[in-house]
PDB file of C-alpha atoms in Angstrom:
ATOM      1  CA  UNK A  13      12.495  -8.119   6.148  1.00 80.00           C
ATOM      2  CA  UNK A  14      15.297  -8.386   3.228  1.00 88.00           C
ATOM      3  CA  UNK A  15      16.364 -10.798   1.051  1.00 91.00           C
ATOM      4  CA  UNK A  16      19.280 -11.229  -1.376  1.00 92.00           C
ATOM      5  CA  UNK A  17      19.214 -13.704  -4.213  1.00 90.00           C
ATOM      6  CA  UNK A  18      22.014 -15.150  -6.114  1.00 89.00           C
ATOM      7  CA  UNK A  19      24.458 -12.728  -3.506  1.00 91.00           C
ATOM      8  CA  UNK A  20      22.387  -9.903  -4.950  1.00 91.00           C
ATOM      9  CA  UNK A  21      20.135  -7.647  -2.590  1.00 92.00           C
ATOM     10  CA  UNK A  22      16.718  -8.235  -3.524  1.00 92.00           C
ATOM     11  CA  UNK A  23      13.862  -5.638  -3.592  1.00 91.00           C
ATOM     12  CA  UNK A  24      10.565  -6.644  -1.507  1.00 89.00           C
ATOM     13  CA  UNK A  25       7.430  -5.624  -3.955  1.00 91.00           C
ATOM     14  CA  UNK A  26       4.540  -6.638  -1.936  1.00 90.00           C
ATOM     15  CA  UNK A  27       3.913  -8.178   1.837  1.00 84.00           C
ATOM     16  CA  UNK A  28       1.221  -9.015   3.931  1.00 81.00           C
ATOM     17  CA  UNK A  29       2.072  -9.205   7.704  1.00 74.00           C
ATOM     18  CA  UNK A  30      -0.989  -9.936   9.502  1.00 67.00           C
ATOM     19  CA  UNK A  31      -1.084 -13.004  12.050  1.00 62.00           C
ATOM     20  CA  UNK A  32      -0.538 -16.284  11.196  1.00 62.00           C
ATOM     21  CA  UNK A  33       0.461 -15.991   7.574  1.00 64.00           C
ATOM     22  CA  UNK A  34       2.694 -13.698   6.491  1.00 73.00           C
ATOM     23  CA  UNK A  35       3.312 -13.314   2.680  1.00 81.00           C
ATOM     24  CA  UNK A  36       6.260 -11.101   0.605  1.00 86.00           C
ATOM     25  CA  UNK A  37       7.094 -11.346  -3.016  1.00 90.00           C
ATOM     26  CA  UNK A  38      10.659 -10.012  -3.732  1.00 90.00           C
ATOM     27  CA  UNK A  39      12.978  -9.855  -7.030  1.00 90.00           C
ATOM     28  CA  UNK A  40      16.699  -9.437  -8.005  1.00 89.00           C
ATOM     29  CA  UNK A  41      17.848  -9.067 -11.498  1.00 87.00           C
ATOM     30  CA  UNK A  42      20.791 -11.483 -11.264  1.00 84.00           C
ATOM     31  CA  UNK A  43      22.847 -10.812 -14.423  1.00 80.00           C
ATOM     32  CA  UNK A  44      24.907 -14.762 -14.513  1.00 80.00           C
ATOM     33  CA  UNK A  45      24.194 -17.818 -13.583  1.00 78.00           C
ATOM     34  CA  UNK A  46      21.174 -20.273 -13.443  1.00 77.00           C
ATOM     35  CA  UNK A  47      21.335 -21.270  -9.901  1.00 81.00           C
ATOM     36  CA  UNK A  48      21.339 -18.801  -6.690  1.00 84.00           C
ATOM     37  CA  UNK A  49      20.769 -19.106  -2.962  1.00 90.00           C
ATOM     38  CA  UNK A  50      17.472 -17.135  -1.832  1.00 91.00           C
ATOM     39  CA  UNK A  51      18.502 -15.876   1.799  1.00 91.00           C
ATOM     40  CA  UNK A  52      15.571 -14.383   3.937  1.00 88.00           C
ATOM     41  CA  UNK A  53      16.251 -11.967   6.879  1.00 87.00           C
ATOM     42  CA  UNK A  54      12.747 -11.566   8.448  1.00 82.00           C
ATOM     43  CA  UNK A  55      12.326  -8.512  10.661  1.00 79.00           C
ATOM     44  CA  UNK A  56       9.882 -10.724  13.271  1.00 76.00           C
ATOM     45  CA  UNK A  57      10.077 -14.469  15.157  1.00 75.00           C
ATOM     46  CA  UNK A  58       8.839 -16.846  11.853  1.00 73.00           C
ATOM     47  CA  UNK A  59       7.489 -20.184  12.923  1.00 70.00           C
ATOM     48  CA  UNK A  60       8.210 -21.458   9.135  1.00 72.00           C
ATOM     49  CA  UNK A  61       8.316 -20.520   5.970  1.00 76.00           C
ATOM     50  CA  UNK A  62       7.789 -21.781   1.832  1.00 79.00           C
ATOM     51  CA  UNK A  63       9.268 -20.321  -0.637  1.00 83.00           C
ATOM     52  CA  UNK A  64       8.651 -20.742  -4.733  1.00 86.00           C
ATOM     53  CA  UNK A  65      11.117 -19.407  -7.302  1.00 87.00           C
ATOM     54  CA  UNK A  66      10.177 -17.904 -10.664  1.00 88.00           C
ATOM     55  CA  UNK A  67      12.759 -17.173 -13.832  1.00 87.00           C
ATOM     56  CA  UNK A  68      12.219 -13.980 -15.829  1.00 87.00           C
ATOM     57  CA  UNK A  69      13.742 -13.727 -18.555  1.00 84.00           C
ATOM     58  CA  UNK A  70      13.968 -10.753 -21.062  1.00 83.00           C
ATOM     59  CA  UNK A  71      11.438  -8.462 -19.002  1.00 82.00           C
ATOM     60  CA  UNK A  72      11.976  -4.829 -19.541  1.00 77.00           C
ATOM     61  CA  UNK A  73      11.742  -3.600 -16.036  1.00 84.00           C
ATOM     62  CA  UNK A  74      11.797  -4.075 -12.162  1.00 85.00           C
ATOM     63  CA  UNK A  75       9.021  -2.091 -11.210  1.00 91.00           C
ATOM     64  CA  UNK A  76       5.808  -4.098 -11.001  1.00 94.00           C
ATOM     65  CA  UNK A  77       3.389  -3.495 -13.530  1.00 95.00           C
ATOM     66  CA  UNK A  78       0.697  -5.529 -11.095  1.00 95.00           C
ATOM     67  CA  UNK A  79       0.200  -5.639  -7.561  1.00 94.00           C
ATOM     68  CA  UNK A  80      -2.850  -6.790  -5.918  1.00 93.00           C
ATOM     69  CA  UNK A  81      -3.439  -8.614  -2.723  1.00 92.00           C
ATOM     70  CA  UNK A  82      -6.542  -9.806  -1.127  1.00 91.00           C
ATOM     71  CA  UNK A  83      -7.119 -10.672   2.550  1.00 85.00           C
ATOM     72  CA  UNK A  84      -9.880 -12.439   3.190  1.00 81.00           C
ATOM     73  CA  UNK A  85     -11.516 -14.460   6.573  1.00 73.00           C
ATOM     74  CA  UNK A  86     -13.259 -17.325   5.512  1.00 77.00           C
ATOM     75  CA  UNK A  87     -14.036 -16.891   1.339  1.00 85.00           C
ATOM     76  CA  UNK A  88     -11.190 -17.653  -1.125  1.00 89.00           C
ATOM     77  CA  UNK A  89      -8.576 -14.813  -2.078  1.00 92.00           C
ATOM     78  CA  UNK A  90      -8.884 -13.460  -5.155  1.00 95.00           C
ATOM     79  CA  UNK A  91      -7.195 -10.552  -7.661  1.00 95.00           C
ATOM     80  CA  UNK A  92      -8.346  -8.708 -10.352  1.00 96.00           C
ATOM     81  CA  UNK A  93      -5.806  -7.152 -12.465  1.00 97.00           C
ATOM     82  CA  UNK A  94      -5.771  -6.126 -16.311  1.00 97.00           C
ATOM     83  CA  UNK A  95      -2.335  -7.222 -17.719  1.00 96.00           C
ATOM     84  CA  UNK A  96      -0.705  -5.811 -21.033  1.00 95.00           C
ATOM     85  CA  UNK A  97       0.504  -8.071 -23.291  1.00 95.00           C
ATOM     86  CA  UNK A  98       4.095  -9.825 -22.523  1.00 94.00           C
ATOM     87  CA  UNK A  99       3.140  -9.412 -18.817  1.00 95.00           C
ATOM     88  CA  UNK A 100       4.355 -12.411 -16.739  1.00 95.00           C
ATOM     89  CA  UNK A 101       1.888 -12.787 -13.872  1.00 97.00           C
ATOM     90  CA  UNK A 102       2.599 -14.745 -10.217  1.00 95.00           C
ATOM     91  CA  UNK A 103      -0.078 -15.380  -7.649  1.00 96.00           C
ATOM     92  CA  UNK A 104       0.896 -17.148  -4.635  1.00 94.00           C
ATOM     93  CA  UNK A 105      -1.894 -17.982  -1.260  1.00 91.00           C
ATOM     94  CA  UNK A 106      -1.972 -19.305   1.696  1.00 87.00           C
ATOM     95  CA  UNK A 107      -4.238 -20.461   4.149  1.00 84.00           C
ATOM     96  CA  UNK A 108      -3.316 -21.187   7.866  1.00 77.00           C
ATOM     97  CA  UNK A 109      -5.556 -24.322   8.671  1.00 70.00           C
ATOM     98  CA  UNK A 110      -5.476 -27.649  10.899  1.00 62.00           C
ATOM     99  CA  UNK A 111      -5.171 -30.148   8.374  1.00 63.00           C
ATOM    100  CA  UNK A 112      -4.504 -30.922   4.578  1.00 67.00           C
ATOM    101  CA  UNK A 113      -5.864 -28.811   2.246  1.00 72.00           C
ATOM    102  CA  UNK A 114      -5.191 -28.828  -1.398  1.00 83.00           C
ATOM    103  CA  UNK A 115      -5.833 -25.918  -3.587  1.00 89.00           C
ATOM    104  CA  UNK A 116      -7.968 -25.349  -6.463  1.00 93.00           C
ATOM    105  CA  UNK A 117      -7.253 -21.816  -9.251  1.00 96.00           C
ATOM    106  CA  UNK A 118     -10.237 -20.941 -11.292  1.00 97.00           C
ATOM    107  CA  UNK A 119     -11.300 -17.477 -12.942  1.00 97.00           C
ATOM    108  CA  UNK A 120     -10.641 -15.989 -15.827  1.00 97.00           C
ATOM    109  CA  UNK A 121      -7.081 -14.831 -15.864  1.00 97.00           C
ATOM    110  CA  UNK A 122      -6.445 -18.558 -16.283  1.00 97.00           C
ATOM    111  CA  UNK A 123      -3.432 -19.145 -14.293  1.00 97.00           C
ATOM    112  CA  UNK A 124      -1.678 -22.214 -14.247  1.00 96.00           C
ATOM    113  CA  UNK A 125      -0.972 -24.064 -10.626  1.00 95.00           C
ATOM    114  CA  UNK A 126       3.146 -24.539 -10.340  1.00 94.00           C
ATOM    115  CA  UNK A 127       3.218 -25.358  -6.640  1.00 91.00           C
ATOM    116  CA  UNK A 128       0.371 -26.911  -3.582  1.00 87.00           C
ATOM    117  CA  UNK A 129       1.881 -28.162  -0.559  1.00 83.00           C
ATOM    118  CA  UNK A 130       1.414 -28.032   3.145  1.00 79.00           C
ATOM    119  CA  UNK A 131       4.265 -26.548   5.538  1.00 76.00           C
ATOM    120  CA  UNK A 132       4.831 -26.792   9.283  1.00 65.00           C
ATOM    121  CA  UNK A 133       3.150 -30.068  10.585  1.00 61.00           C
ATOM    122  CA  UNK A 134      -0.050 -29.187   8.417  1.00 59.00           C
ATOM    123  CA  UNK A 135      -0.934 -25.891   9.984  1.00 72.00           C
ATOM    124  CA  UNK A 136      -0.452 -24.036   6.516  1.00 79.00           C
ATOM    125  CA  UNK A 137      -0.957 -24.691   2.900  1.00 83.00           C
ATOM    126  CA  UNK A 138       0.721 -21.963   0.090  1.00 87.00           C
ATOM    127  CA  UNK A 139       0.116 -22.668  -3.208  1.00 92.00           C
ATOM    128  CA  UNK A 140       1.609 -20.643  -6.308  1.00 95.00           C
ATOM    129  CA  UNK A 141       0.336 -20.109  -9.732  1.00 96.00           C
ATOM    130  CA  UNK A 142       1.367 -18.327 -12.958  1.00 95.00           C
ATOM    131  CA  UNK A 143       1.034 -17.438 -16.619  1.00 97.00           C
ATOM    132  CA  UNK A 144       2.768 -15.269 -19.426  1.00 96.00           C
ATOM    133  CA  UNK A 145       0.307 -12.866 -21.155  1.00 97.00           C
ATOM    134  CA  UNK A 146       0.665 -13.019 -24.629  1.00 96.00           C
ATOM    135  CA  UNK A 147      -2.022 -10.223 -25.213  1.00 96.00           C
ATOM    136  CA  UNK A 148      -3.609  -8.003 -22.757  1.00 95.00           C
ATOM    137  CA  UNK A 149      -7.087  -8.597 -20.872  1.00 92.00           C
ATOM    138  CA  UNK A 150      -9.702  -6.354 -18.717  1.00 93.00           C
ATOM    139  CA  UNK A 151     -10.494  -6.745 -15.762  1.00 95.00           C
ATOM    140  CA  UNK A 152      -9.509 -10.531 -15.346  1.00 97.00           C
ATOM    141  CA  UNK A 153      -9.655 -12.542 -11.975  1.00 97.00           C
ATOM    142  CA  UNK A 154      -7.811 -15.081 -10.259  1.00 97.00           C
ATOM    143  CA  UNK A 155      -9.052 -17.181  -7.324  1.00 96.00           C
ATOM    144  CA  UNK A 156      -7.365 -19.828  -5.310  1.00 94.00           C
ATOM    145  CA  UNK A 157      -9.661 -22.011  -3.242  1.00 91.00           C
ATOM    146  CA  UNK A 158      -8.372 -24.262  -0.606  1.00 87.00           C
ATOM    147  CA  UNK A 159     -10.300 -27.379   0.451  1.00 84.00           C
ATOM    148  CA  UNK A 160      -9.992 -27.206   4.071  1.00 76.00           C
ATOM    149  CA  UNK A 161      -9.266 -24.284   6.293  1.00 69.00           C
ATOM    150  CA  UNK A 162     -11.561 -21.161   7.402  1.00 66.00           C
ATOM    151  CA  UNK A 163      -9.065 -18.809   8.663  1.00 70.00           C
ATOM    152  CA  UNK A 164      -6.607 -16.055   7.114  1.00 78.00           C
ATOM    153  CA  UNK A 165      -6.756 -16.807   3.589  1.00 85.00           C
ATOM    154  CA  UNK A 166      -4.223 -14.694   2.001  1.00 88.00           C
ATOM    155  CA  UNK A 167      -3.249 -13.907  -1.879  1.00 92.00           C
ATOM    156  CA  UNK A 168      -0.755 -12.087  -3.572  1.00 93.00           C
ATOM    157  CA  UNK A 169      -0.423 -11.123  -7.215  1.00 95.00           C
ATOM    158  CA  UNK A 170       2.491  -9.373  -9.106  1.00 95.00           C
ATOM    159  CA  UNK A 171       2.977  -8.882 -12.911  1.00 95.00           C
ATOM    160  CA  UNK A 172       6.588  -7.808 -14.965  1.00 94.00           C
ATOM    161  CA  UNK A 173       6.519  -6.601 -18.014  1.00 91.00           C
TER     162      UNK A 173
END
C-alpha cells in the first residue's frame, strides 16, 4: 500500500495485514500548509476503511523512535514501550465485531482517547489515542479494551521524537 499526504509521498512505518482488520500508520513531513488530502492506494480489495490524522510539529526526525504492535484473539491489545522525553506517542486499535462496541484506554503510559467510532455497518470499531511525553518512562503500557467483540483485536503504537 502507499499513501501521499498533502501531494507529498508518505512513508508507511508500521502495518498489520492479517484478515479482517488491517492496520498501517504512515507520515509525510509536509513543509506548508495546515490542511492536506490523505490519499490511500491499498495493495489488496478493502471492504472499508477509518482513518485519524495527527499534527507534529517541531519533531526532530522521521524515523520512529517507537514501534510496537500487538495482535491478539480474544484479550485486549496492548504495547509496552519506554519513551524519551519530548516523544509524541499514537496508539490506534481495532476490533472487527458484530455490533457496537466502545473503547476503553487504561495503563500506565496514560494515553489520552482522541477518536472511538464504529465503521462499515458496525462490523468494526478503531479507536485512537495519544500523548506528548514531557519526560521519559520505563517500561510503560497501553491497553485499549473494547466492550463488545471477541475476534482480531489489533493495536498499533508509534512514537516521534
Amino acid at each position: 500500500s502507499t499513501a501521499t499526504i498533502g501531494g507529498v509521498s508518505a512513508t508507511v512505518h508500521q502495518s498489520i495485514t492479517t484478515q479482517q482488520a488491517q492496520m498501517f500508520t504512515i507520515s509525510a513531513v509536509v513543509p506548508t500548509g495546515t490542511t492536506g488530502t490523505v490519499v490511500l492506494n491499498f495493495s489488496t480489495t478493502m471492504a472499508n476503511s477509518a482513518i485519524d490524522v495527527y499534527s507534529i510539529t517541531g519533531y526532530l526526525s522521521t524515523t520512529p523512535v517507537i514501534t510496537e504492535q500487538d495482535v491478539e484473539t480474544s484479550a485486549a491489545p496492548s504495547t509496552t514501550f519506554s519513551p524519551d522525553a519530548n516523544t509524541v506517542v499514537i496508539s490506534q486499535a481495532v476490533v472487527f465485531q458484530s455490533g457496537v462496541a466502545t473503547w476503553t484506554w487504561s495503563g500506565t503510559a496514560g494515553l489520552a482517547e482522541q477518536s472511538d467510532r464504529v465503521t462499515y455497518t458496525s462490523n468494526q470499531t478503531v479507536t485512537s489515542a495519544f500523548k506528548l511525553f514531557t519526560s521519559s518512562g520505563a517500561s510503560l503500557t497501553a491497553t485499549a479494551t473494547p466492550t463488545a467483540g471477541t475476534t482480531n483485536r489489533r493495536m498499533l503504537t508509534i512514537g516521534f521524537k
